[in-house]
Structure formats: C-alpha cells, structure tokens
Amino acid sequence: MSNFCSAGYQIIEQLIDSQTVVNLRQAIADNIDLQSDYGVRRLHRQIHLVNELAHSNLILDFLHHQVDHSQFRLIKAIYFNKNANYNWSVPWHQDKTVAVTSKVELAGFKNWTTKQGVPHVQPPLNILEAITTIRIALDNTNARNGGLKTLPRSHHLGILNQAEINQIVQQQSPIFLQMQAGDALIMHPLILHSSNKSMNQKSRRIIHLEYSSGDLPEELAWY
C-alpha cells in the first residue's frame, strides 16, 4: 500500500524538471494580472501550458500509478501565491466542495456557495473519495513561508464537522510538508490540512490540481 493510500498524502520529488518550473513561472507572470497574482481559479483555462501539463501523460500516468482508479477528469485548477503583499493563514479543514455548472437541489448535496460566479457544493462522501489532489510546488516550500501542514491518516475519518476537527487537532501533532520547486504533493481531499502565514518576503507559488475518477448525478455537471 502506498503512503498516499495509508497516510492520505505523499510527496513525489521532482515530478517536473527545473526548466518546466521556470516555464510555468513565466507563463503565469505573462498571463496573470498582478492584482490577482495571489490566487487564480480555473488556471488551466487561462494558461495553455498549465492545461497541457494537467492533461499530460506525465500527470495521468503518475495518477494511475498512485491511485487505484481507471479514469481521471480534471475538475479544478487553482494557483496560489503567498508573498510579501498577499499573506494569509488557512485554518484546519478538509476540501469538501466541488464546482458545478448550475445549482440543483439533490439529496446528499449541501452547503451551496458561489465562488467567482461559479456554484460550489459539498457532495456525498463517495464522490469526495473519488477525488485526488496534486499540488505542484513552483518554489521551495516549508514552515517559514506558509507551507502546508497536515494530520496523517485523518482522511479515514470521513466528512468532519468543525467541532470534530477541533477535537482531532488537539489530539494529534501536525506534520509540516517541506517541498522543493518541482516536487509534487498528492493528497486526499479529506485529509485535514492547514497553513500559517509566511514569515519571509519570498513567494510561495503552488499549482493545485484536482481530479475525479467518478461521475456526478446526471442532473449535475462538473464546471
């Protein structure tokens, strides 16, 4: 059993090479407005190089090797950049929502929100368990620049409410995930994770990709 399956996460060293890191940084700088440099949704629809990477054999073969699923559909691509001008912390949470084309009231789908004009909803557990996340580091990432920390194996606990999350966090010690530029973190969306504010003035750029191996009910469609 891989560390991803048992612990809920695994770091893959140098999934992409240094030249690809440079090319991605430049493509983002060339295509993203400085006012939104700290975070961009639907990144693959704005930057061709990101779309190519997200659908490449490199990524898809990697997913097939790590996860026991036969198909993968890209359902989310987000860019994050903690830096001197935009700095934030993220509380302990699970990634529990998906983006869809329209709001449809269905049993088991709840907590509807709208993010940048796009409906988001928390689906049932079986849909969340079919999602795999890959976070690609474009900078060296550690505790000092707001890198991710996680609670291993917490994805086995199912969908948690805030009171349950608070209790678990008090009982376990987190692991800080250190990554080099080009490394990739594969993680289960339900693993508990958080991050602190950056303590330095350097960028911490991440490409966050989510893939689903399952389908939504026919009344709903992935955005």
Short mmCIF file of C-alpha atoms in Angstrom, two decimals:
data_model
loop_
_atom_site.label_atom_id
_atom_site.label_comp_id
_atom_site.label_asym_id
_atom_site.label_seq_id
_atom_site.Cartn_x
_atom_site.Cartn_y
_atom_site.Cartn_z
CA MET A 1 0.00 0.00 0.00
CA SER A 2 1.38 3.41 -0.94
CA ASN A 3 1.91 6.14 1.62
CA PHE A 4 -0.81 8.10 -0.16
CA CYS A 5 -3.40 5.40 0.50
CA SER A 6 -2.42 4.85 4.13
CA ALA A 7 -1.39 8.34 5.27
CA GLY A 8 -3.51 10.37 2.86
CA TYR A 9 -0.57 12.19 1.28
CA GLN A 10 2.77 11.58 -0.38
CA ILE A 11 5.49 13.89 -1.69
CA ILE A 12 6.96 12.97 -5.06
CA GLU A 13 10.35 14.56 -5.58
CA GLN A 14 10.93 16.40 -8.86
CA LEU A 15 7.79 15.34 -10.68
CA ILE A 16 8.55 18.19 -13.07
CA ASP A 17 12.06 19.34 -14.03
CA SER A 18 13.63 22.72 -13.34
CA GLN A 19 13.03 24.03 -16.86
CA THR A 20 9.33 23.24 -16.62
CA VAL A 21 9.21 25.10 -13.31
CA VAL A 22 10.80 28.13 -14.98
CA ASN A 23 8.40 27.91 -17.93
CA LEU A 24 5.36 27.70 -15.66
CA ARG A 25 6.50 30.66 -13.57
CA GLN A 26 6.99 32.72 -16.73
CA ALA A 27 3.67 31.69 -18.27
CA ILE A 28 1.85 32.68 -15.09
CA ALA A 29 3.70 36.00 -14.90
CA ASP A 30 2.85 36.72 -18.54
CA ASN A 31 -0.84 35.87 -18.29
CA ILE A 32 -1.99 36.71 -14.77
CA ASP A 33 -2.80 40.26 -13.68
CA LEU A 34 -0.62 41.40 -10.79
CA GLN A 35 -3.74 42.28 -8.81
CA SER A 36 -4.76 38.61 -8.80
CA ASP A 37 -1.27 37.15 -8.54
CA TYR A 38 -2.03 35.69 -5.10
CA GLY A 39 -4.79 33.36 -6.31
CA VAL A 40 -6.47 32.38 -9.57
CA ARG A 41 -9.22 29.83 -10.20
CA ARG A 42 -9.65 27.90 -13.47
CA LEU A 43 -5.97 28.38 -14.17
CA HIS A 44 -5.94 25.78 -16.96
CA ARG A 45 -8.42 27.88 -18.94
CA GLN A 46 -6.15 30.90 -18.82
CA ILE A 47 -2.72 29.35 -19.34
CA HIS A 48 -2.19 26.81 -22.11
CA LEU A 49 0.99 25.41 -20.53
CA VAL A 50 -0.89 24.57 -17.33
CA ASN A 51 -3.65 22.88 -19.33
CA GLU A 52 -1.05 20.84 -21.23
CA LEU A 53 0.65 19.76 -18.01
CA ALA A 54 -2.62 18.91 -16.26
CA HIS A 55 -3.65 16.61 -19.12
CA SER A 56 -0.18 15.26 -19.89
CA ASN A 57 0.86 11.62 -19.77
CA LEU A 58 3.30 12.62 -17.04
CA ILE A 59 0.48 13.57 -14.68
CA LEU A 60 -2.04 10.95 -15.78
CA ASP A 61 0.48 8.10 -15.63
CA PHE A 62 1.53 9.33 -12.19
CA LEU A 63 -2.09 9.24 -11.02
CA HIS A 64 -2.65 5.75 -12.40
CA HIS A 65 0.46 4.56 -10.57
CA GLN A 66 -0.58 6.06 -7.24
CA VAL A 67 -4.36 5.62 -7.21
CA ASP A 68 -6.46 2.57 -7.97
CA HIS A 69 -8.79 4.24 -10.46
CA SER A 70 -9.15 3.80 -14.19
CA GLN A 71 -10.09 7.32 -15.29
CA PHE A 72 -9.29 10.86 -14.22
CA ARG A 73 -11.12 14.06 -15.09
CA LEU A 74 -9.57 17.43 -14.22
CA ILE A 75 -12.19 19.26 -12.15
CA LYS A 76 -10.21 22.12 -10.62
CA ALA A 77 -7.01 24.08 -11.28
CA ILE A 78 -6.04 26.86 -8.86
CA TYR A 79 -2.94 29.00 -8.46
CA PHE A 80 -1.84 30.21 -5.01
CA ASN A 81 0.97 32.63 -4.23
CA LYS A 82 1.71 33.70 -0.67
CA ASN A 83 4.07 36.65 -0.88
CA ALA A 84 5.04 39.90 0.80
CA ASN A 85 1.92 41.70 -0.47
CA TYR A 86 -0.61 38.87 -0.07
CA ASN A 87 -0.18 36.73 3.01
CA TRP A 88 -2.74 34.65 4.85
CA SER A 89 -3.27 31.67 7.10
CA VAL A 90 -5.68 28.80 6.47
CA PRO A 91 -7.40 27.05 9.41
CA TRP A 92 -7.63 23.30 9.71
CA HIS A 93 -10.10 21.98 7.17
CA GLN A 94 -10.98 19.36 4.60
CA ASP A 95 -11.53 20.12 0.92
CA LYS A 96 -15.22 19.29 0.76
CA THR A 97 -16.68 21.24 -2.17
CA VAL A 98 -16.75 20.81 -5.93
CA ALA A 99 -17.57 23.27 -8.71
CA VAL A 100 -20.61 22.58 -10.91
CA THR A 101 -22.30 24.36 -13.80
CA SER A 102 -25.57 25.13 -12.01
CA LYS A 103 -27.32 24.73 -8.66
CA VAL A 104 -29.69 21.78 -8.44
CA GLU A 105 -31.19 20.68 -5.15
CA LEU A 106 -30.41 16.99 -4.70
CA ALA A 107 -30.38 14.71 -1.67
CA GLY A 108 -26.90 14.48 -0.17
CA PHE A 109 -25.65 17.69 -1.83
CA LYS A 110 -25.47 20.58 0.64
CA ASN A 111 -23.75 23.79 1.74
CA TRP A 112 -24.15 25.55 -1.60
CA THR A 113 -21.91 28.58 -2.15
CA THR A 114 -20.85 30.74 -5.08
CA LYS A 115 -17.18 31.48 -5.76
CA GLN A 116 -16.35 33.94 -8.52
CA GLY A 117 -19.80 33.34 -10.00
CA VAL A 118 -19.48 29.54 -10.02
CA PRO A 119 -21.77 27.30 -7.89
CA HIS A 120 -19.94 25.07 -5.40
CA VAL A 121 -21.45 22.30 -3.32
CA GLN A 122 -20.46 19.66 -0.80
CA PRO A 123 -21.25 16.29 -2.41
CA PRO A 124 -21.73 12.93 -0.66
CA LEU A 125 -18.75 11.02 0.70
CA ASN A 126 -18.45 8.61 -2.23
CA ILE A 127 -17.87 11.49 -4.65
CA LEU A 128 -15.25 13.12 -2.43
CA GLU A 129 -13.45 9.79 -2.03
CA ALA A 130 -13.07 9.59 -5.81
CA ILE A 131 -11.12 12.89 -5.92
CA THR A 132 -7.32 13.09 -5.91
CA THR A 133 -5.38 16.33 -5.48
CA ILE A 134 -1.92 17.15 -6.84
CA ARG A 135 -0.15 20.27 -5.62
CA ILE A 136 2.93 21.22 -7.66
CA ALA A 137 5.47 23.49 -5.95
CA LEU A 138 6.94 26.30 -8.05
CA ASP A 139 9.06 27.48 -5.10
CA ASN A 140 10.76 25.80 -2.18
CA THR A 141 8.08 25.37 0.47
CA ASN A 142 8.46 24.97 4.23
CA ALA A 143 7.04 26.12 7.56
CA ARG A 144 8.65 29.55 7.30
CA ASN A 145 6.93 30.54 4.06
CA GLY A 146 3.46 29.27 4.87
CA GLY A 147 3.79 25.72 3.61
CA LEU A 148 1.15 23.11 4.19
CA LYS A 149 0.86 21.08 7.38
CA THR A 150 -1.31 18.02 7.74
CA LEU A 151 -2.58 15.31 10.07
CA PRO A 152 -1.70 11.93 8.53
CA ARG A 153 -4.48 9.33 8.19
CA SER A 154 -7.21 11.82 9.08
CA HIS A 155 -8.84 11.20 5.68
CA HIS A 156 -10.01 7.84 7.03
CA LEU A 157 -12.37 9.65 9.44
CA GLY A 158 -14.87 10.69 6.77
CA ILE A 159 -16.50 14.11 6.48
CA LEU A 160 -15.97 16.02 9.73
CA ASN A 161 -17.80 18.97 11.26
CA GLN A 162 -15.93 21.85 12.87
CA ALA A 163 -16.28 20.51 16.43
CA GLU A 164 -14.81 17.16 15.35
CA ILE A 165 -11.97 18.91 13.52
CA ASN A 166 -11.14 20.99 16.59
CA GLN A 167 -11.03 17.89 18.78
CA ILE A 168 -8.79 15.94 16.40
CA VAL A 169 -6.37 18.85 16.04
CA GLN A 170 -5.95 18.98 19.80
CA GLN A 171 -5.16 15.28 19.96
CA GLN A 172 -2.58 14.98 17.17
CA SER A 173 0.65 16.71 16.24
CA PRO A 174 0.83 18.05 12.68
CA ILE A 175 3.46 17.26 10.08
CA PHE A 176 4.94 20.18 8.14
CA LEU A 177 5.41 19.27 4.48
CA GLN A 178 8.67 20.54 3.01
CA MET A 179 8.91 20.62 -0.77
CA GLN A 180 11.43 21.78 -3.32
CA ALA A 181 10.42 23.57 -6.52
CA GLY A 182 9.34 20.82 -8.92
CA ASP A 183 8.14 18.47 -6.19
CA ALA A 184 4.51 17.36 -6.15
CA LEU A 185 2.23 16.56 -3.24
CA ILE A 186 -0.52 14.04 -3.90
CA MET A 187 -3.21 14.20 -1.24
CA HIS A 188 -6.71 13.04 -0.40
CA PRO A 189 -9.17 15.96 -0.24
CA LEU A 190 -10.47 14.84 3.16
CA ILE A 191 -7.10 14.80 4.91
CA LEU A 192 -7.02 17.60 7.50
CA HIS A 193 -4.61 20.33 6.44
CA SER A 194 -3.84 23.98 7.18
CA SER A 195 -1.10 26.56 6.75
CA ASN A 196 0.33 29.53 8.62
CA LYS A 197 1.17 32.95 7.30
CA SER A 198 4.54 33.24 5.62
CA MET A 199 7.33 34.59 7.82
CA ASN A 200 9.54 35.77 4.97
CA GLN A 201 9.17 38.01 1.94
CA LYS A 202 9.52 35.30 -0.71
CA SER A 203 6.85 33.89 -2.99
CA ARG A 204 5.32 30.50 -2.29
CA ARG A 205 3.69 29.57 -5.58
CA ILE A 206 1.60 26.42 -5.92
CA ILE A 207 -0.45 24.91 -8.74
CA HIS A 208 -3.35 22.99 -7.20
CA LEU A 209 -4.99 20.38 -9.46
CA GLU A 210 -7.95 18.17 -8.56
CA TYR A 211 -9.03 15.09 -10.49
CA SER A 212 -12.16 12.98 -10.17
CA SER A 213 -12.42 9.33 -11.13
CA GLY A 214 -16.17 9.31 -10.56
CA ASP A 215 -19.28 10.88 -12.04
CA LEU A 216 -21.86 13.31 -10.73
CA PRO A 217 -25.59 12.55 -10.88
CA GLU A 218 -26.98 13.28 -14.34
CA GLU A 219 -28.72 16.42 -13.03
CA LEU A 220 -25.33 18.00 -12.26
CA ALA A 221 -22.22 18.64 -14.37
CA TRP A 222 -18.65 19.45 -13.45
CA TYR A 223 -17.81 23.07 -14.12
#
